[in-house]
Amino acid sequence: RGNARNMTSFPDNIIDNFLTDPKAYVTYNTKIMSRVYPNPVSPKSWISANFSPIKTWMVGVQCAALNYQTFDIPMQINDAFFQQNGGFGYVPKPDFLLDPDNPFDFNNATNDKRLSPISLKVHIISGQHFQFPKPTHNSIDPYVVVQVIGIPIDKKAGATHVVAENGFNPVWDESFEFSIQCPELAFLHFQVIDKDETIQNTIMAYYCIPVTRIKPGYRHIPLKR
């Protein structure tokens, strides 16, 4: 049995091993603390890109060390995850990641009776007051990409239609439904994107929330930039 006072540090290229032998790492992380950090010799690290922390959390890693200078989707997920406790301290692991005698296998999640699958329906109605993404833009053609980010079986996405030349009060009125096998490790992520036919589309704003924190009803989402 490991010493709970010790911590093992792994570069993020070990994540590929997690995908092939998840049970071994889940069992290991019930006995000792682990930290995964950006591999300094990886080309991703040269541009401060991040790995997905979910890939480490789903095998019980306690600490996913990210490049805070790059607020990409992995950092947005990390920020949303730790907003569950107001940004203070830690978030406890789900119970199914604490059992060394029956280690969680995300590759076989559909057969894990400890999980409580859900069906999540999202109705995107409208948006208000989007700012021009660039000073050279004189109009906005917004659409919304909504996706569930979680264990491999739960990754799903959809997109609304484009509303032409209306960044003030675009109306989409579209619904999306997602089947989620492991809500404890799933996040709902929104991006509002400006469609541009001549140059690259521009991400104007985003919002991310843990699926377990979503409540039924109408919500006005405060988008972040």
Short mmCIF file of N, CA, C and O in Angstrom, two decimals, residues 54-174:
data_model
loop_
_atom_site.label_atom_id
_atom_site.label_comp_id
_atom_site.label_asym_id
_atom_site.label_seq_id
_atom_site.Cartn_x
_atom_site.Cartn_y
_atom_site.Cartn_z
N ILE A 54 -10.05 16.19 -17.75
CA ILE A 54 -10.99 15.08 -17.57
C ILE A 54 -10.30 13.74 -17.80
O ILE A 54 -10.61 12.75 -17.13
N LYS A 55 -9.35 13.71 -18.73
CA LYS A 55 -8.64 12.46 -19.01
C LYS A 55 -7.83 11.98 -17.81
O LYS A 55 -7.53 10.79 -17.70
N THR A 56 -7.47 12.88 -16.93
CA THR A 56 -6.76 12.48 -15.70
C THR A 56 -7.74 12.21 -14.57
O THR A 56 -7.57 11.27 -13.80
N TRP A 57 -8.79 13.04 -14.47
CA TRP A 57 -9.77 12.85 -13.39
C TRP A 57 -10.48 11.51 -13.51
O TRP A 57 -10.83 10.90 -12.51
N MET A 58 -10.69 11.02 -14.74
CA MET A 58 -11.48 9.80 -14.90
C MET A 58 -10.69 8.55 -14.51
O MET A 58 -11.25 7.45 -14.47
N VAL A 59 -9.40 8.70 -14.20
CA VAL A 59 -8.64 7.59 -13.61
C VAL A 59 -8.21 7.93 -12.18
O VAL A 59 -7.34 7.27 -11.61
N GLY A 60 -8.81 8.97 -11.61
CA GLY A 60 -8.59 9.27 -10.20
C GLY A 60 -7.41 10.13 -9.86
O GLY A 60 -7.06 10.27 -8.68
N VAL A 61 -6.76 10.74 -10.85
CA VAL A 61 -5.63 11.64 -10.57
C VAL A 61 -6.13 12.82 -9.74
O VAL A 61 -7.14 13.44 -10.05
N GLN A 62 -5.39 13.13 -8.69
CA GLN A 62 -5.83 14.17 -7.76
C GLN A 62 -5.46 15.58 -8.22
O GLN A 62 -6.14 16.55 -7.86
N CYS A 63 -4.40 15.72 -9.02
CA CYS A 63 -3.92 17.05 -9.39
C CYS A 63 -3.58 17.09 -10.88
O CYS A 63 -2.67 16.39 -11.31
N ALA A 64 -4.32 17.87 -11.63
CA ALA A 64 -4.02 18.11 -13.04
C ALA A 64 -3.43 19.52 -13.14
O ALA A 64 -4.14 20.51 -12.99
N ALA A 65 -2.12 19.60 -13.38
CA ALA A 65 -1.42 20.89 -13.44
C ALA A 65 -1.49 21.43 -14.86
O ALA A 65 -1.00 20.80 -15.79
N LEU A 66 -2.10 22.61 -15.02
CA LEU A 66 -2.31 23.17 -16.35
C LEU A 66 -1.56 24.49 -16.51
O LEU A 66 -1.12 25.09 -15.54
N ASN A 67 -1.43 24.92 -17.77
CA ASN A 67 -0.84 26.22 -18.08
C ASN A 67 -1.91 27.29 -17.91
O ASN A 67 -2.78 27.45 -18.77
N TYR A 68 -1.85 28.02 -16.82
CA TYR A 68 -2.88 29.01 -16.53
C TYR A 68 -2.81 30.21 -17.47
O TYR A 68 -3.76 30.99 -17.57
N GLN A 69 -1.70 30.38 -18.17
CA GLN A 69 -1.59 31.51 -19.08
C GLN A 69 -2.37 31.31 -20.36
O GLN A 69 -2.54 32.25 -21.15
N THR A 70 -2.88 30.07 -20.58
CA THR A 70 -3.66 29.78 -21.79
C THR A 70 -5.05 29.35 -21.37
O THR A 70 -5.24 28.25 -20.85
N PHE A 71 -6.04 30.23 -21.60
CA PHE A 71 -7.40 29.92 -21.16
C PHE A 71 -8.17 29.22 -22.27
O PHE A 71 -9.16 29.73 -22.80
N ASP A 72 -7.69 28.02 -22.63
CA ASP A 72 -8.34 27.22 -23.66
C ASP A 72 -9.44 26.38 -23.03
O ASP A 72 -9.75 26.52 -21.85
N ILE A 73 -10.04 25.48 -23.82
CA ILE A 73 -11.16 24.68 -23.30
C ILE A 73 -10.76 23.84 -22.08
O ILE A 73 -11.52 23.78 -21.11
N PRO A 74 -9.59 23.19 -22.06
CA PRO A 74 -9.21 22.47 -20.83
C PRO A 74 -9.18 23.37 -19.59
O PRO A 74 -9.63 22.95 -18.52
N MET A 75 -8.68 24.60 -19.73
CA MET A 75 -8.67 25.50 -18.59
C MET A 75 -10.08 25.95 -18.23
O MET A 75 -10.41 26.16 -17.05
N GLN A 76 -10.94 26.11 -19.22
CA GLN A 76 -12.33 26.48 -18.96
C GLN A 76 -13.04 25.38 -18.17
O GLN A 76 -13.84 25.66 -17.27
N ILE A 77 -12.75 24.12 -18.52
CA ILE A 77 -13.31 22.99 -17.79
C ILE A 77 -12.79 22.98 -16.35
O ILE A 77 -13.56 22.80 -15.39
N ASN A 78 -11.50 23.19 -16.19
CA ASN A 78 -10.90 23.21 -14.85
C ASN A 78 -11.51 24.32 -14.00
O ASN A 78 -11.83 24.12 -12.82
N ASP A 79 -11.69 25.49 -14.60
CA ASP A 79 -12.28 26.62 -13.88
C ASP A 79 -13.70 26.30 -13.45
O ASP A 79 -14.10 26.58 -12.31
N ALA A 80 -14.49 25.69 -14.35
CA ALA A 80 -15.87 25.33 -14.02
C ALA A 80 -15.93 24.28 -12.93
O ALA A 80 -16.78 24.34 -12.03
N PHE A 81 -15.01 23.32 -12.99
CA PHE A 81 -15.01 22.22 -12.01
C PHE A 81 -14.82 22.75 -10.59
O PHE A 81 -15.52 22.34 -9.67
N PHE A 82 -13.89 23.69 -10.43
CA PHE A 82 -13.60 24.18 -9.09
C PHE A 82 -14.46 25.36 -8.67
O PHE A 82 -14.30 25.89 -7.58
N GLN A 83 -15.40 25.75 -9.54
CA GLN A 83 -16.43 26.70 -9.10
C GLN A 83 -17.50 25.99 -8.29
O GLN A 83 -18.33 26.64 -7.65
N GLN A 84 -17.49 24.66 -8.30
CA GLN A 84 -18.49 23.91 -7.53
C GLN A 84 -18.39 24.19 -6.04
O GLN A 84 -19.37 24.10 -5.31
N ASN A 85 -17.18 24.53 -5.57
CA ASN A 85 -17.01 24.83 -4.15
C ASN A 85 -16.65 26.29 -3.93
O ASN A 85 -16.05 26.65 -2.93
N GLY A 86 -17.03 27.12 -4.90
CA GLY A 86 -16.75 28.55 -4.77
C GLY A 86 -15.31 28.91 -5.05
O GLY A 86 -14.88 30.03 -4.75
N GLY A 87 -14.54 28.00 -5.63
CA GLY A 87 -13.15 28.27 -5.93
C GLY A 87 -12.21 28.06 -4.76
O GLY A 87 -11.05 28.49 -4.80
N PHE A 88 -12.68 27.39 -3.71
CA PHE A 88 -11.85 27.17 -2.53
C PHE A 88 -11.59 25.68 -2.34
O PHE A 88 -12.52 24.86 -2.36
N GLY A 89 -10.34 25.31 -2.12
CA GLY A 89 -10.01 23.94 -1.74
C GLY A 89 -10.21 22.93 -2.85
O GLY A 89 -10.08 23.22 -4.03
N TYR A 90 -10.60 21.72 -2.46
CA TYR A 90 -10.70 20.61 -3.39
C TYR A 90 -12.15 20.21 -3.62
O TYR A 90 -13.05 20.62 -2.91
N VAL A 91 -12.35 19.39 -4.66
CA VAL A 91 -13.65 18.78 -4.94
C VAL A 91 -13.49 17.27 -4.74
O VAL A 91 -12.62 16.66 -5.36
N PRO A 92 -14.28 16.64 -3.89
CA PRO A 92 -14.13 15.20 -3.63
C PRO A 92 -14.36 14.36 -4.90
O PRO A 92 -15.16 14.72 -5.77
N LYS A 93 -13.65 13.26 -4.98
CA LYS A 93 -13.86 12.33 -6.09
C LYS A 93 -15.22 11.66 -5.96
O LYS A 93 -15.74 11.47 -4.85
N PRO A 94 -15.80 11.24 -7.09
CA PRO A 94 -17.00 10.38 -7.03
C PRO A 94 -16.65 9.06 -6.34
O PRO A 94 -15.51 8.58 -6.42
N ASP A 95 -17.63 8.46 -5.69
CA ASP A 95 -17.39 7.22 -4.95
C ASP A 95 -16.84 6.10 -5.83
O ASP A 95 -16.05 5.27 -5.37
N PHE A 96 -17.25 6.06 -7.10
CA PHE A 96 -16.82 4.95 -7.95
C PHE A 96 -15.33 5.01 -8.28
O PHE A 96 -14.78 4.06 -8.83
N LEU A 97 -14.65 6.13 -7.97
CA LEU A 97 -13.21 6.22 -8.17
C LEU A 97 -12.42 5.91 -6.89
O LEU A 97 -11.20 6.03 -6.88
N LEU A 98 -13.12 5.48 -5.84
CA LEU A 98 -12.48 5.25 -4.56
C LEU A 98 -12.40 3.77 -4.18
O LEU A 98 -11.93 3.45 -3.09
N ASP A 99 -12.86 2.90 -5.06
CA ASP A 99 -12.95 1.48 -4.73
C ASP A 99 -11.83 0.70 -5.42
O ASP A 99 -11.92 0.40 -6.62
N PRO A 100 -10.77 0.32 -4.70
CA PRO A 100 -9.68 -0.42 -5.34
C PRO A 100 -10.06 -1.85 -5.72
O PRO A 100 -9.41 -2.47 -6.56
N ASP A 101 -11.12 -2.37 -5.11
CA ASP A 101 -11.53 -3.75 -5.41
C ASP A 101 -12.41 -3.83 -6.66
O ASP A 101 -12.59 -4.92 -7.23
N ASN A 102 -12.97 -2.70 -7.08
CA ASN A 102 -13.79 -2.66 -8.28
C ASN A 102 -13.49 -1.36 -9.02
O ASN A 102 -14.32 -0.46 -9.10
N PRO A 103 -12.28 -1.25 -9.58
CA PRO A 103 -11.86 0.02 -10.19
C PRO A 103 -12.71 0.40 -11.39
O PRO A 103 -13.10 -0.44 -12.20
N PHE A 104 -12.97 1.68 -11.50
CA PHE A 104 -13.79 2.22 -12.58
C PHE A 104 -13.08 2.08 -13.92
O PHE A 104 -11.88 2.38 -14.03
N ASP A 105 -13.80 1.66 -14.93
CA ASP A 105 -13.27 1.53 -16.29
C ASP A 105 -14.17 2.35 -17.21
O ASP A 105 -15.27 1.93 -17.55
N PHE A 106 -13.70 3.53 -17.62
CA PHE A 106 -14.54 4.40 -18.45
C PHE A 106 -14.80 3.80 -19.83
O PHE A 106 -15.74 4.20 -20.51
N ASN A 107 -13.99 2.82 -20.22
CA ASN A 107 -14.23 2.15 -21.50
C ASN A 107 -15.42 1.18 -21.43
O ASN A 107 -15.91 0.73 -22.47
N ASN A 108 -15.84 0.87 -20.21
CA ASN A 108 -16.96 -0.06 -20.01
C ASN A 108 -18.03 0.58 -19.14
O ASN A 108 -18.67 -0.08 -18.33
N ALA A 109 -18.20 1.89 -19.30
CA ALA A 109 -19.08 2.65 -18.40
C ALA A 109 -20.54 2.23 -18.53
O ALA A 109 -21.30 2.32 -17.56
N THR A 110 -20.96 1.77 -19.69
CA THR A 110 -22.37 1.42 -19.88
C THR A 110 -22.79 0.23 -19.02
O THR A 110 -23.98 0.04 -18.75
N ASN A 111 -21.81 -0.55 -18.56
CA ASN A 111 -22.11 -1.73 -17.73
C ASN A 111 -21.83 -1.50 -16.25
O ASN A 111 -21.93 -2.44 -15.46
N ASP A 112 -21.48 -0.27 -15.89
CA ASP A 112 -21.16 0.03 -14.50
C ASP A 112 -22.44 0.46 -13.76
O ASP A 112 -22.98 1.53 -14.01
N LYS A 113 -22.92 -0.40 -12.86
CA LYS A 113 -24.17 -0.15 -12.15
C LYS A 113 -24.07 0.98 -11.13
O LYS A 113 -25.09 1.44 -10.61
N ARG A 114 -22.87 1.45 -10.85
CA ARG A 114 -22.70 2.55 -9.89
C ARG A 114 -23.03 3.91 -10.50
O ARG A 114 -23.21 4.89 -9.77
N LEU A 115 -23.08 3.96 -11.82
CA LEU A 115 -23.36 5.22 -12.51
C LEU A 115 -24.86 5.44 -12.63
O LEU A 115 -25.64 4.49 -12.65
N SER A 116 -25.24 6.70 -12.73
CA SER A 116 -26.65 7.08 -12.88
C SER A 116 -26.81 7.90 -14.15
O SER A 116 -26.76 9.15 -14.12
N PRO A 117 -26.98 7.24 -15.30
CA PRO A 117 -27.09 7.96 -16.57
C PRO A 117 -28.28 8.90 -16.59
O PRO A 117 -29.30 8.66 -15.94
N ILE A 118 -28.17 9.96 -17.35
CA ILE A 118 -29.25 10.93 -17.49
C ILE A 118 -29.43 11.30 -18.97
O ILE A 118 -28.55 11.05 -19.81
N SER A 119 -30.56 11.91 -19.27
CA SER A 119 -30.80 12.51 -20.57
C SER A 119 -30.96 14.01 -20.35
O SER A 119 -31.83 14.44 -19.58
N LEU A 120 -30.12 14.79 -21.00
CA LEU A 120 -30.10 16.24 -20.80
C LEU A 120 -30.61 16.93 -22.07
O LEU A 120 -30.05 16.76 -23.15
N LYS A 121 -31.68 17.70 -21.92
CA LYS A 121 -32.22 18.45 -23.04
C LYS A 121 -31.91 19.93 -22.85
O LYS A 121 -32.21 20.51 -21.81
N VAL A 122 -31.29 20.53 -23.86
CA VAL A 122 -30.89 21.94 -23.81
C VAL A 122 -31.63 22.68 -24.93
O VAL A 122 -31.54 22.29 -26.11
N HIS A 123 -32.36 23.72 -24.55
CA HIS A 123 -33.08 24.53 -25.53
C HIS A 123 -32.43 25.91 -25.55
O HIS A 123 -32.50 26.66 -24.58
N ILE A 124 -31.77 26.22 -26.65
CA ILE A 124 -31.10 27.52 -26.81
C ILE A 124 -32.09 28.47 -27.47
O ILE A 124 -32.48 28.27 -28.62
N ILE A 125 -32.49 29.49 -26.72
CA ILE A 125 -33.54 30.40 -27.20
C ILE A 125 -32.94 31.59 -27.94
O ILE A 125 -33.20 31.80 -29.12
N SER A 126 -32.13 32.38 -27.23
CA SER A 126 -31.65 33.63 -27.83
C SER A 126 -30.40 34.12 -27.11
O SER A 126 -29.96 33.54 -26.11
N GLY A 127 -29.85 35.20 -27.62
CA GLY A 127 -28.70 35.86 -26.99
C GLY A 127 -28.89 37.37 -27.06
O GLY A 127 -29.73 37.87 -27.82
N GLN A 128 -28.09 38.08 -26.28
CA GLN A 128 -28.21 39.54 -26.25
C GLN A 128 -26.84 40.21 -26.18
O GLN A 128 -25.95 39.73 -25.47
N HIS A 129 -26.73 41.28 -26.92
CA HIS A 129 -25.66 42.27 -26.76
C HIS A 129 -24.25 41.67 -26.95
O HIS A 129 -23.37 41.87 -26.11
N PHE A 130 -24.04 40.98 -28.04
CA PHE A 130 -22.69 40.48 -28.33
C PHE A 130 -21.84 41.62 -28.90
O PHE A 130 -22.28 42.37 -29.76
N GLN A 131 -20.62 41.69 -28.42
CA GLN A 131 -19.71 42.74 -28.88
C GLN A 131 -18.96 42.27 -30.13
O GLN A 131 -18.73 41.09 -30.33
N PHE A 132 -18.56 43.23 -30.96
CA PHE A 132 -17.79 42.89 -32.15
C PHE A 132 -16.50 42.18 -31.72
O PHE A 132 -15.76 42.70 -30.88
N PRO A 133 -16.20 41.01 -32.29
CA PRO A 133 -14.99 40.30 -31.89
C PRO A 133 -13.71 41.01 -32.29
O PRO A 133 -12.67 40.85 -31.66
N LYS A 134 -13.79 41.83 -33.36
CA LYS A 134 -12.62 42.58 -33.81
C LYS A 134 -13.06 43.98 -34.21
O LYS A 134 -14.18 44.17 -34.71
N PRO A 135 -12.18 44.99 -34.01
CA PRO A 135 -12.58 46.37 -34.35
C PRO A 135 -12.93 46.54 -35.82
O PRO A 135 -13.69 47.44 -36.18
N THR A 136 -12.38 45.68 -36.69
CA THR A 136 -12.63 45.82 -38.12
C THR A 136 -13.99 45.26 -38.54
O THR A 136 -14.43 45.48 -39.67
N HIS A 137 -14.67 44.53 -37.63
CA HIS A 137 -15.97 43.96 -37.96
C HIS A 137 -17.07 45.01 -37.82
O HIS A 137 -17.10 45.77 -36.86
N ASN A 138 -17.97 45.04 -38.77
CA ASN A 138 -19.12 45.96 -38.69
C ASN A 138 -20.44 45.22 -38.56
O ASN A 138 -21.50 45.83 -38.56
N SER A 139 -20.40 43.88 -38.47
CA SER A 139 -21.60 43.09 -38.24
C SER A 139 -21.20 41.77 -37.61
O SER A 139 -20.03 41.36 -37.66
N ILE A 140 -22.18 41.09 -37.02
CA ILE A 140 -21.95 39.80 -36.37
C ILE A 140 -22.97 38.81 -36.90
O ILE A 140 -24.16 39.10 -36.98
N ASP A 141 -22.48 37.63 -37.26
CA ASP A 141 -23.33 36.53 -37.72
C ASP A 141 -23.18 35.37 -36.73
O ASP A 141 -22.42 34.43 -36.98
N PRO A 142 -23.88 35.42 -35.58
CA PRO A 142 -23.59 34.47 -34.50
C PRO A 142 -24.30 33.13 -34.63
O PRO A 142 -25.41 33.03 -35.16
N TYR A 143 -23.63 32.10 -34.15
CA TYR A 143 -24.26 30.80 -33.93
C TYR A 143 -23.64 30.20 -32.67
O TYR A 143 -22.61 30.68 -32.17
N VAL A 144 -24.30 29.17 -32.12
CA VAL A 144 -23.87 28.58 -30.85
C VAL A 144 -23.48 27.13 -31.07
O VAL A 144 -24.21 26.37 -31.70
N VAL A 145 -22.32 26.77 -30.55
CA VAL A 145 -21.89 25.37 -30.49
C VAL A 145 -22.06 24.91 -29.05
O VAL A 145 -21.52 25.53 -28.13
N VAL A 146 -22.82 23.86 -28.84
CA VAL A 146 -23.03 23.32 -27.50
C VAL A 146 -22.51 21.89 -27.51
O VAL A 146 -22.79 21.11 -28.42
N GLN A 147 -21.74 21.54 -26.50
CA GLN A 147 -21.18 20.19 -26.46
C GLN A 147 -21.11 19.68 -25.03
O GLN A 147 -21.00 20.45 -24.07
N VAL A 148 -21.19 18.36 -24.91
CA VAL A 148 -20.93 17.69 -23.65
C VAL A 148 -19.51 17.14 -23.72
O VAL A 148 -19.15 16.45 -24.68
N ILE A 149 -18.72 17.47 -22.72
CA ILE A 149 -17.33 17.00 -22.64
C ILE A 149 -17.22 16.13 -21.40
O ILE A 149 -17.56 16.57 -20.29
N GLY A 150 -16.78 14.90 -21.58
CA GLY A 150 -16.67 13.98 -20.44
C GLY A 150 -15.89 12.74 -20.82
O GLY A 150 -14.94 12.82 -21.62
N ILE A 151 -16.27 11.59 -20.27
CA ILE A 151 -15.62 10.34 -20.65
C ILE A 151 -15.92 10.10 -22.13
O ILE A 151 -16.87 10.68 -22.68
N PRO A 152 -15.14 9.25 -22.81
CA PRO A 152 -15.29 9.13 -24.27
C PRO A 152 -16.71 8.89 -24.76
O PRO A 152 -17.13 9.50 -25.76
N ILE A 153 -17.48 8.05 -24.10
CA ILE A 153 -18.82 7.73 -24.57
C ILE A 153 -19.77 8.92 -24.46
O ILE A 153 -20.80 8.98 -25.13
N ASP A 154 -19.44 9.89 -23.62
CA ASP A 154 -20.33 11.03 -23.38
C ASP A 154 -20.03 12.24 -24.26
O ASP A 154 -20.74 13.25 -24.18
N LYS A 155 -18.98 12.19 -25.08
CA LYS A 155 -18.62 13.34 -25.89
C LYS A 155 -19.59 13.50 -27.06
O LYS A 155 -19.65 12.65 -27.94
N LYS A 156 -20.33 14.60 -27.05
CA LYS A 156 -21.32 14.87 -28.09
C LYS A 156 -21.39 16.38 -28.30
O LYS A 156 -21.06 17.15 -27.40
N ALA A 157 -21.83 16.79 -29.50
CA ALA A 157 -21.89 18.22 -29.80
C ALA A 157 -22.99 18.50 -30.81
O ALA A 157 -23.44 17.62 -31.55
N GLY A 158 -23.42 19.76 -30.82
CA GLY A 158 -24.39 20.23 -31.79
C GLY A 158 -24.19 21.72 -32.02
O GLY A 158 -23.47 22.38 -31.26
N ALA A 159 -24.81 22.25 -33.05
CA ALA A 159 -24.67 23.67 -33.37
C ALA A 159 -25.99 24.22 -33.89
O ALA A 159 -26.74 23.53 -34.60
N THR A 160 -26.27 25.45 -33.55
CA THR A 160 -27.46 26.13 -34.05
C THR A 160 -27.21 26.65 -35.47
O THR A 160 -26.08 26.61 -35.98
N HIS A 161 -28.24 27.17 -36.08
CA HIS A 161 -28.07 27.85 -37.36
C HIS A 161 -27.45 29.23 -37.12
O HIS A 161 -27.40 29.72 -35.97
N VAL A 162 -26.97 29.85 -38.17
CA VAL A 162 -26.38 31.18 -38.10
C VAL A 162 -27.47 32.24 -38.25
O VAL A 162 -28.33 32.13 -39.14
N VAL A 163 -27.45 33.24 -37.38
CA VAL A 163 -28.34 34.39 -37.51
C VAL A 163 -27.55 35.51 -38.17
O VAL A 163 -26.57 36.00 -37.61
N ALA A 164 -27.94 35.89 -39.35
CA ALA A 164 -27.16 36.86 -40.12
C ALA A 164 -27.30 38.28 -39.57
O ALA A 164 -28.41 38.74 -39.27
N GLU A 165 -26.16 38.92 -39.41
CA GLU A 165 -26.07 40.35 -39.09
C GLU A 165 -26.95 40.77 -37.91
O GLU A 165 -27.69 41.75 -37.97
N ASN A 166 -26.84 40.01 -36.84
CA ASN A 166 -27.61 40.37 -35.64
C ASN A 166 -26.85 39.91 -34.40
O ASN A 166 -26.99 38.78 -33.95
N GLY A 167 -26.03 40.80 -33.86
CA GLY A 167 -25.36 40.53 -32.60
C GLY A 167 -26.08 41.16 -31.42
O GLY A 167 -25.66 40.99 -30.28
N PHE A 168 -27.17 41.86 -31.70
CA PHE A 168 -27.90 42.55 -30.63
C PHE A 168 -28.87 41.63 -29.91
O PHE A 168 -28.87 41.54 -28.68
N ASN A 169 -29.71 40.92 -30.66
CA ASN A 169 -30.69 40.02 -30.04
C ASN A 169 -31.00 38.82 -30.95
O ASN A 169 -32.17 38.63 -31.33
N PRO A 170 -30.01 38.02 -31.31
CA PRO A 170 -30.27 36.86 -32.18
C PRO A 170 -31.17 35.83 -31.50
O PRO A 170 -31.06 35.58 -30.31
N VAL A 171 -32.07 35.23 -32.29
CA VAL A 171 -32.96 34.18 -31.80
C VAL A 171 -32.65 32.90 -32.57
O VAL A 171 -32.67 32.88 -33.80
N TRP A 172 -32.36 31.82 -31.82
CA TRP A 172 -32.08 30.52 -32.44
C TRP A 172 -33.24 29.54 -32.23
O TRP A 172 -33.62 28.84 -33.14
N ASP A 173 -33.73 29.44 -31.03
CA ASP A 173 -34.89 28.60 -30.72
C ASP A 173 -34.69 27.16 -31.22
O ASP A 173 -35.50 26.62 -31.96
N GLU A 174 -33.59 26.55 -30.77
CA GLU A 174 -33.25 25.18 -31.17
C GLU A 174 -32.97 24.33 -29.94
O GLU A 174 -32.46 24.82 -28.93
#
